[in-house]
mmCIF file of C-alpha atoms and ligand atoms in Angstrom:
data_model
loop_
_atom_site.group_PDB
_atom_site.id
_atom_site.type_symbol
_atom_site.label_atom_id
_atom_site.label_comp_id
_atom_site.label_asym_id
_atom_site.label_seq_id
_atom_site.Cartn_x
_atom_site.Cartn_y
_atom_site.Cartn_z
ATOM 1 C CA MET A 1 28.347 -8.559 76.240
ATOM 2 C CA PHE A 2 30.426 -8.984 73.208
ATOM 3 C CA ASP A 3 30.789 -5.219 72.414
ATOM 4 C CA GLN A 4 29.108 -5.434 69.296
ATOM 5 C CA PRO A 5 27.976 -1.970 68.529
ATOM 6 C CA ASP A 6 24.712 -3.102 66.574
ATOM 7 C CA LEU A 7 21.063 -3.803 67.642
ATOM 8 C CA THR A 8 21.409 -7.436 67.977
ATOM 9 C CA HIS A 9 21.027 -8.964 71.399
ATOM 10 C CA TRP A 10 23.897 -11.240 72.051
ATOM 11 C CA HIS A 11 23.136 -14.578 74.767
ATOM 12 C CA ARG A 12 25.365 -17.429 76.248
ATOM 13 C CA ASP A 13 21.916 -19.455 76.553
ATOM 14 C CA VAL A 14 18.935 -19.230 75.126
ATOM 15 C CA PRO A 15 16.515 -16.437 76.335
ATOM 16 C CA THR A 16 12.828 -17.249 76.870
ATOM 17 C CA LEU A 17 10.787 -15.586 73.855
ATOM 18 C CA GLY A 18 7.089 -15.954 73.164
ATOM 19 C CA ALA A 19 7.581 -16.765 69.736
ATOM 20 C CA SER A 20 10.490 -16.622 67.218
ATOM 21 C CA VAL A 21 11.934 -18.033 63.923
ATOM 22 C CA VAL A 22 15.280 -19.845 64.689
ATOM 23 C CA THR A 23 18.219 -21.023 62.679
ATOM 24 C CA LEU A 24 21.411 -22.998 64.174
ATOM 25 C CA GLY A 25 24.740 -24.265 63.227
ATOM 26 C CA ALA A 26 28.416 -24.024 63.496
ATOM 27 C CA PHE A 27 28.527 -21.274 61.033
ATOM 28 C CA ASP A 28 32.303 -21.288 60.541
ATOM 29 C CA GLY A 29 33.174 -18.581 58.107
ATOM 30 C CA VAL A 30 29.697 -17.681 57.760
ATOM 31 C CA HIS A 31 29.906 -18.445 53.875
ATOM 32 C CA SER A 32 27.359 -18.057 51.311
ATOM 33 C CA GLY A 33 25.108 -21.098 52.254
ATOM 34 C CA HIS A 34 25.060 -19.811 55.923
ATOM 35 C CA GLN A 35 24.240 -16.406 54.667
ATOM 36 C CA ALA A 36 21.100 -17.706 52.843
ATOM 37 C CA LEU A 37 20.220 -19.555 55.675
ATOM 38 C CA ILE A 38 20.457 -16.671 58.110
ATOM 39 C CA SER A 39 18.876 -14.071 55.617
ATOM 40 C CA GLY A 40 15.890 -16.533 55.216
ATOM 41 C CA THR A 41 15.451 -16.814 58.959
ATOM 42 C CA VAL A 42 15.401 -12.935 59.119
ATOM 43 C CA LYS A 43 13.151 -12.521 56.196
ATOM 44 C CA ARG A 44 10.457 -15.045 57.554
ATOM 45 C CA ALA A 45 10.594 -13.850 61.099
ATOM 46 C CA ARG A 46 9.664 -10.296 59.774
ATOM 47 C CA ALA A 47 7.116 -11.715 57.712
ATOM 48 C CA LEU A 48 5.645 -13.281 60.721
ATOM 49 C CA GLY A 49 6.209 -10.436 63.132
ATOM 50 C CA VAL A 50 8.486 -12.274 65.555
ATOM 51 C CA PRO A 51 12.081 -11.953 66.488
ATOM 52 C CA SER A 52 14.741 -13.854 64.583
ATOM 53 C CA VAL A 53 17.275 -15.901 66.405
ATOM 54 C CA VAL A 54 20.603 -17.164 65.287
ATOM 55 C CA CYS A 55 22.374 -20.089 67.547
ATOM 56 C CA THR A 56 25.826 -21.012 67.079
ATOM 57 C CA PHE A 57 28.381 -22.677 68.765
ATOM 58 C CA ASP A 58 31.900 -21.439 70.086
ATOM 59 C CA PRO A 59 34.344 -23.455 69.068
ATOM 60 C CA PRO A 60 32.611 -25.262 66.108
ATOM 61 C CA PRO A 61 31.977 -28.699 67.287
ATOM 62 C CA LYS A 62 34.313 -30.133 64.432
ATOM 63 C CA VAL A 63 37.088 -27.882 65.775
ATOM 64 C CA PHE A 64 36.434 -29.073 69.415
ATOM 65 C CA PHE A 65 36.760 -32.581 68.262
ATOM 66 C CA GLY A 66 39.659 -31.863 66.214
ATOM 67 C CA ARG A 67 38.373 -32.724 62.847
ATOM 68 C CA ALA A 68 38.769 -29.289 61.516
ATOM 69 C CA THR A 69 40.911 -25.913 61.836
ATOM 70 C CA GLN A 70 38.820 -22.723 62.740
ATOM 71 C CA LEU A 71 38.101 -20.724 59.786
ATOM 72 C CA CYS A 72 36.869 -17.505 61.581
ATOM 73 C CA PRO A 73 37.400 -16.270 65.319
ATOM 74 C CA LEU A 74 34.299 -15.794 66.965
ATOM 75 C CA ALA A 75 34.409 -11.830 66.876
ATOM 76 C CA ALA A 76 34.381 -12.002 63.083
ATOM 77 C CA LYS A 77 31.770 -14.690 62.882
ATOM 78 C CA LEU A 78 29.507 -12.581 65.315
ATOM 79 C CA ALA A 79 30.193 -9.258 63.096
ATOM 80 C CA ARG A 80 29.382 -11.269 59.771
ATOM 81 C CA ILE A 81 26.357 -12.806 61.254
ATOM 82 C CA SER A 82 24.769 -9.598 62.850
ATOM 83 C CA ALA A 83 25.369 -7.850 59.557
ATOM 84 C CA LEU A 84 22.518 -10.060 58.269
ATOM 85 C CA GLY A 85 20.156 -8.359 60.841
ATOM 86 C CA PRO A 86 18.985 -11.169 63.132
ATOM 87 C CA ASP A 87 17.371 -9.935 66.076
ATOM 88 C CA HIS A 88 19.280 -12.572 68.780
ATOM 89 C CA VAL A 89 22.279 -14.613 68.775
ATOM 90 C CA VAL A 90 22.922 -17.079 71.232
ATOM 91 C CA VAL A 91 26.336 -18.589 71.407
ATOM 92 C CA PHE A 92 26.566 -21.708 73.010
ATOM 93 C CA SER A 93 30.172 -22.632 74.502
ATOM 94 C CA PHE A 94 30.704 -25.967 72.927
ATOM 95 C CA ASP A 95 32.408 -27.893 75.798
ATOM 96 C CA GLU A 96 32.344 -31.382 77.406
ATOM 97 C CA ALA A 97 29.095 -30.705 79.221
ATOM 98 C CA LEU A 98 27.229 -29.448 75.798
ATOM 99 C CA ARG A 99 28.240 -32.151 73.914
ATOM 100 C CA ALA A 100 27.059 -34.975 76.281
ATOM 101 C CA LEU A 101 23.599 -33.271 76.092
ATOM 102 C CA SER A 102 20.981 -35.766 74.492
ATOM 103 C CA PRO A 103 19.228 -34.499 71.760
ATOM 104 C CA ALA A 104 15.737 -34.436 73.764
ATOM 105 C CA ALA A 105 17.384 -31.997 76.266
ATOM 106 C CA PHE A 106 18.792 -29.813 73.946
ATOM 107 C CA MET A 107 15.473 -29.636 72.051
ATOM 108 C CA ALA A 108 13.870 -28.728 75.570
ATOM 109 C CA ARG A 109 16.354 -25.907 75.604
ATOM 110 C CA LEU A 110 15.364 -24.537 72.108
ATOM 111 C CA ALA A 111 11.667 -25.022 73.200
ATOM 112 C CA LEU A 112 12.389 -21.923 75.580
ATOM 113 C CA LEU A 113 12.671 -19.736 72.329
ATOM 114 C CA GLY A 114 9.192 -20.192 71.019
ATOM 115 C CA PRO A 115 10.114 -21.254 67.556
ATOM 116 C CA ARG A 116 7.382 -20.791 64.946
ATOM 117 C CA GLU A 117 9.799 -22.336 62.362
ATOM 118 C CA LEU A 118 13.274 -23.872 62.959
ATOM 119 C CA ARG A 119 15.471 -23.369 59.452
ATOM 120 C CA VAL A 120 18.385 -25.700 59.103
ATOM 121 C CA GLY A 121 20.073 -27.346 56.201
ATOM 122 C CA GLY A 122 18.939 -31.154 55.488
ATOM 123 C CA ASP A 123 22.295 -32.445 57.159
ATOM 124 C CA PHE A 124 21.931 -30.680 60.195
ATOM 125 C CA ARG A 125 22.901 -33.153 63.482
ATOM 126 C CA PHE A 126 22.793 -32.344 67.085
ATOM 127 C CA GLY A 127 23.002 -33.844 70.547
ATOM 128 C CA ALA A 128 25.326 -36.497 71.823
ATOM 129 C CA LYS A 129 26.963 -38.771 69.248
ATOM 130 C CA GLN A 130 25.206 -36.649 66.778
ATOM 131 C CA GLU A 131 22.050 -38.717 67.238
ATOM 132 C CA GLY A 132 19.358 -35.988 66.571
ATOM 133 C CA ASN A 133 18.547 -35.151 62.951
ATOM 134 C CA VAL A 134 16.165 -33.228 60.999
ATOM 135 C CA SER A 135 13.520 -35.971 61.380
ATOM 136 C CA LEU A 136 13.650 -35.806 65.162
ATOM 137 C CA LEU A 137 13.755 -32.026 65.042
ATOM 138 C CA ALA A 138 10.415 -32.071 63.078
ATOM 139 C CA ARG A 139 8.787 -34.037 65.381
ATOM 140 C CA ARG A 140 8.739 -31.141 67.885
ATOM 141 C CA PHE A 141 8.829 -28.292 65.671
ATOM 142 C CA ASP A 142 7.682 -26.951 62.565
ATOM 143 C CA VAL A 143 11.197 -27.342 60.454
ATOM 144 C CA HIS A 144 11.893 -25.541 57.133
ATOM 145 C CA VAL A 145 14.822 -27.612 55.332
ATOM 146 C CA GLN A 146 17.132 -24.734 53.481
ATOM 147 C CA PRO A 147 18.174 -26.170 49.849
ATOM 148 C CA PRO A 148 21.872 -26.377 49.498
ATOM 149 C CA VAL A 149 23.541 -23.174 48.130
ATOM 150 C CA ARG A 150 25.963 -24.150 45.111
ATOM 151 C CA CYS A 151 28.695 -22.383 43.443
ATOM 152 C CA ALA A 152 28.677 -21.489 39.803
ATOM 153 C CA ALA A 153 30.310 -24.600 39.215
ATOM 154 C CA GLY A 154 27.576 -26.752 40.871
ATOM 155 C CA GLU A 155 29.350 -27.812 44.149
ATOM 156 C CA VAL A 156 27.864 -27.164 47.650
ATOM 157 C CA VAL A 157 29.445 -24.651 49.403
ATOM 158 C CA SER A 158 30.687 -25.783 52.735
ATOM 159 C CA SER A 159 33.123 -24.788 55.685
ATOM 160 C CA THR A 160 34.984 -27.963 54.697
ATOM 161 C CA ARG A 161 35.506 -27.091 51.013
ATOM 162 C CA ILE A 162 36.774 -23.429 52.045
ATOM 163 C CA ARG A 163 39.120 -25.343 54.500
ATOM 164 C CA GLY A 164 40.573 -27.224 51.514
ATOM 165 C CA LEU A 165 40.925 -24.276 49.081
ATOM 166 C CA LEU A 166 42.595 -22.425 51.511
ATOM 167 C CA GLU A 167 45.163 -25.409 52.162
ATOM 168 C CA GLN A 168 45.845 -25.538 48.459
ATOM 169 C CA GLY A 169 46.715 -21.505 48.452
ATOM 170 C CA LEU A 170 43.599 -20.731 46.578
ATOM 171 C CA THR A 171 42.361 -17.840 48.750
ATOM 172 C CA ALA A 172 40.726 -16.015 45.788
ATOM 173 C CA ALA A 173 38.232 -18.768 45.521
ATOM 174 C CA ALA A 174 37.744 -19.294 49.069
ATOM 175 C CA ALA A 175 37.168 -15.704 49.679
ATOM 176 C CA THR A 176 34.652 -15.626 46.925
ATOM 177 C CA LEU A 177 32.600 -18.331 48.919
ATOM 178 C CA LEU A 178 33.050 -16.118 52.075
ATOM 179 C CA ARG A 179 32.346 -12.896 50.514
ATOM 180 C CA PRO A 180 29.317 -10.941 52.616
ATOM 181 C CA GLY A 181 26.469 -9.616 50.934
ATOM 182 C CA LEU A 182 26.798 -11.670 47.891
ATOM 183 C CA ASN A 183 23.693 -13.480 46.151
ATOM 184 C CA PRO A 184 24.056 -17.097 46.666
ATOM 185 C CA GLU A 185 21.848 -17.653 43.595
ATOM 186 C CA THR A 186 24.159 -15.838 41.462
ATOM 187 C CA SER A 187 27.555 -15.681 42.983
ATOM 188 C CA ALA A 188 30.585 -17.714 43.144
HETATM 189 C C1 FMN B 1 23.696 -30.908 72.366
HETATM 190 C C2 FMN B 1 24.872 -31.445 71.234
HETATM 191 C C3 FMN B 1 25.769 -32.286 71.489
HETATM 192 C C4 FMN B 1 26.528 -32.599 70.582
HETATM 193 N N1 FMN B 1 27.290 -33.800 70.663
HETATM 194 C C5 FMN B 1 28.073 -34.135 69.774
HETATM 195 C C6 FMN B 1 28.747 -35.258 69.746
HETATM 196 O O1 FMN B 1 28.831 -36.045 70.644
HETATM 197 N N2 FMN B 1 29.542 -35.727 68.566
HETATM 198 C C7 FMN B 1 29.628 -34.826 67.613
HETATM 199 O O2 FMN B 1 30.620 -35.364 66.791
HETATM 200 N N3 FMN B 1 28.825 -33.776 67.667
HETATM 201 C C8 FMN B 1 28.340 -33.283 68.307
HETATM 202 N N4 FMN B 1 27.503 -32.191 68.358
HETATM 203 C C9 FMN B 1 27.835 -31.320 67.195
HETATM 204 C C10 FMN B 1 26.477 -31.378 66.101
HETATM 205 O O3 FMN B 1 26.760 -32.655 65.541
HETATM 206 C C11 FMN B 1 26.550 -30.462 65.037
HETATM 207 O O4 FMN B 1 28.139 -30.048 64.718
HETATM 208 C C12 FMN B 1 26.267 -29.179 65.612
HETATM 209 O O5 FMN B 1 24.791 -29.411 66.113
HETATM 210 C C13 FMN B 1 26.172 -28.142 64.489
HETATM 211 O O6 FMN B 1 25.608 -28.275 63.309
HETATM 212 P P1 FMN B 1 26.363 -28.106 62.181
HETATM 213 O O7 FMN B 1 27.530 -28.822 62.112
HETATM 214 O O8 FMN B 1 25.498 -28.668 60.987
HETATM 215 O O9 FMN B 1 26.778 -26.672 61.907
HETATM 216 C C14 FMN B 1 26.603 -31.662 69.448
HETATM 217 C C15 FMN B 1 25.995 -30.804 69.116
HETATM 218 C C16 FMN B 1 24.744 -30.200 70.130
HETATM 219 C C17 FMN B 1 24.024 -29.293 69.811
HETATM 220 N N1 ATP B 2 25.799 -24.517 51.215
HETATM 221 C C1 ATP B 2 24.823 -24.396 52.108
HETATM 222 N N2 ATP B 2 23.481 -24.240 51.717
HETATM 223 C C2 ATP B 2 22.380 -24.171 52.780
HETATM 224 N N3 ATP B 2 22.559 -24.727 53.859
HETATM 225 C C3 ATP B 2 23.988 -24.754 54.403
HETATM 226 C C4 ATP B 2 24.873 -25.023 53.470
HETATM 227 N N4 ATP B 2 26.122 -25.286 54.064
HETATM 228 C C5 ATP B 2 25.700 -25.496 55.283
HETATM 229 N N5 ATP B 2 24.292 -25.324 55.424
HETATM 230 C C6 ATP B 2 23.444 -25.155 56.787
HETATM 231 O O1 ATP B 2 24.133 -24.486 57.613
HETATM 232 C C7 ATP B 2 23.822 -25.103 59.112
HETATM 233 C C8 ATP B 2 25.322 -24.744 59.586
HETATM 234 O O2 ATP B 2 26.180 -25.669 58.931
HETATM 235 P P1 ATP B 2 27.691 -25.972 59.214
HETATM 236 O O3 ATP B 2 28.279 -24.843 60.134
HETATM 237 O O4 ATP B 2 28.085 -27.092 59.605
HETATM 238 O O5 ATP B 2 28.434 -25.703 57.695
HETATM 239 P P2 ATP B 2 29.037 -26.523 56.824
HETATM 240 O O6 ATP B 2 29.848 -25.728 55.575
HETATM 241 O O7 ATP B 2 28.423 -27.721 56.266
HETATM 242 O O8 ATP B 2 30.490 -26.841 57.771
HETATM 243 P P3 ATP B 2 31.500 -28.064 57.391
HETATM 244 O O9 ATP B 2 31.839 -28.324 56.343
HETATM 245 O O10 ATP B 2 32.474 -27.958 58.456
HETATM 246 O O11 ATP B 2 30.585 -29.449 57.799
HETATM 247 C C9 ATP B 2 23.410 -26.399 58.867
HETATM 248 O O12 ATP B 2 22.054 -26.168 59.144
HETATM 249 C C10 ATP B 2 23.523 -26.548 57.429
HETATM 250 O O13 ATP B 2 23.188 -27.669 56.778
#
């Protein structure tokens, strides 16, 4: 549906799957922290012999709320995600209807994926007014919390930090954190 010439299946809402390993987030820029999370999801799914699923939002919620400028257009984000090899990508349109959905209603939607494991960072929030967090998610699903990926200087890599580098004209530093295929343990 997105004219992507690869093996990933694209969806505008969750497909019903018997089992899966799932990660989710805005993934604006698909930086090295995101790459570690998505690659870990693909690896874990392969180990369990089930499909891997990346759920993301368009636009990124922070952009929808006017709290940030978008780093990466949807097509580029999807190309970067698909290069990491997930079986499915779900793109939720982030709009007034989705933003008002309760954490419980959103978890009911995720349950259609049959997640054997959900993989997110410790700061992941979801649901109306950002009321859902990792503890709530863990009441219903088996949750794996990805440790934060840091750059060589020790700072946690984030889309916010990359936006800041670009605003200061530090494009080379920003590009390092965005580089595809890097080893998050040793790069940047
Ligand atoms: C169903 C749903 C409703 C949301 N409603 C809000 C909201 O009311 N206010 C808000 O700031 N963010 C809202 N968000 C965005 C989340 O806080 C968060 O940005 C999103 O789940 C992506 O996670 P990430 O920012 O860690 O990538 C919502 C997300 C979901 C999935
Ligand atoms: N450096 C990182 N290491 C590991 N996981 C990360 C890292 N940065 C983000 N994540 C995780 O990736 C998912 C998507 O995060 P998100 O898209 O909000 O990234 P972000 O860099 O924190 O963005 P922003 O700075 O705009 O808030 C979340 O589960 C989040 O916890």
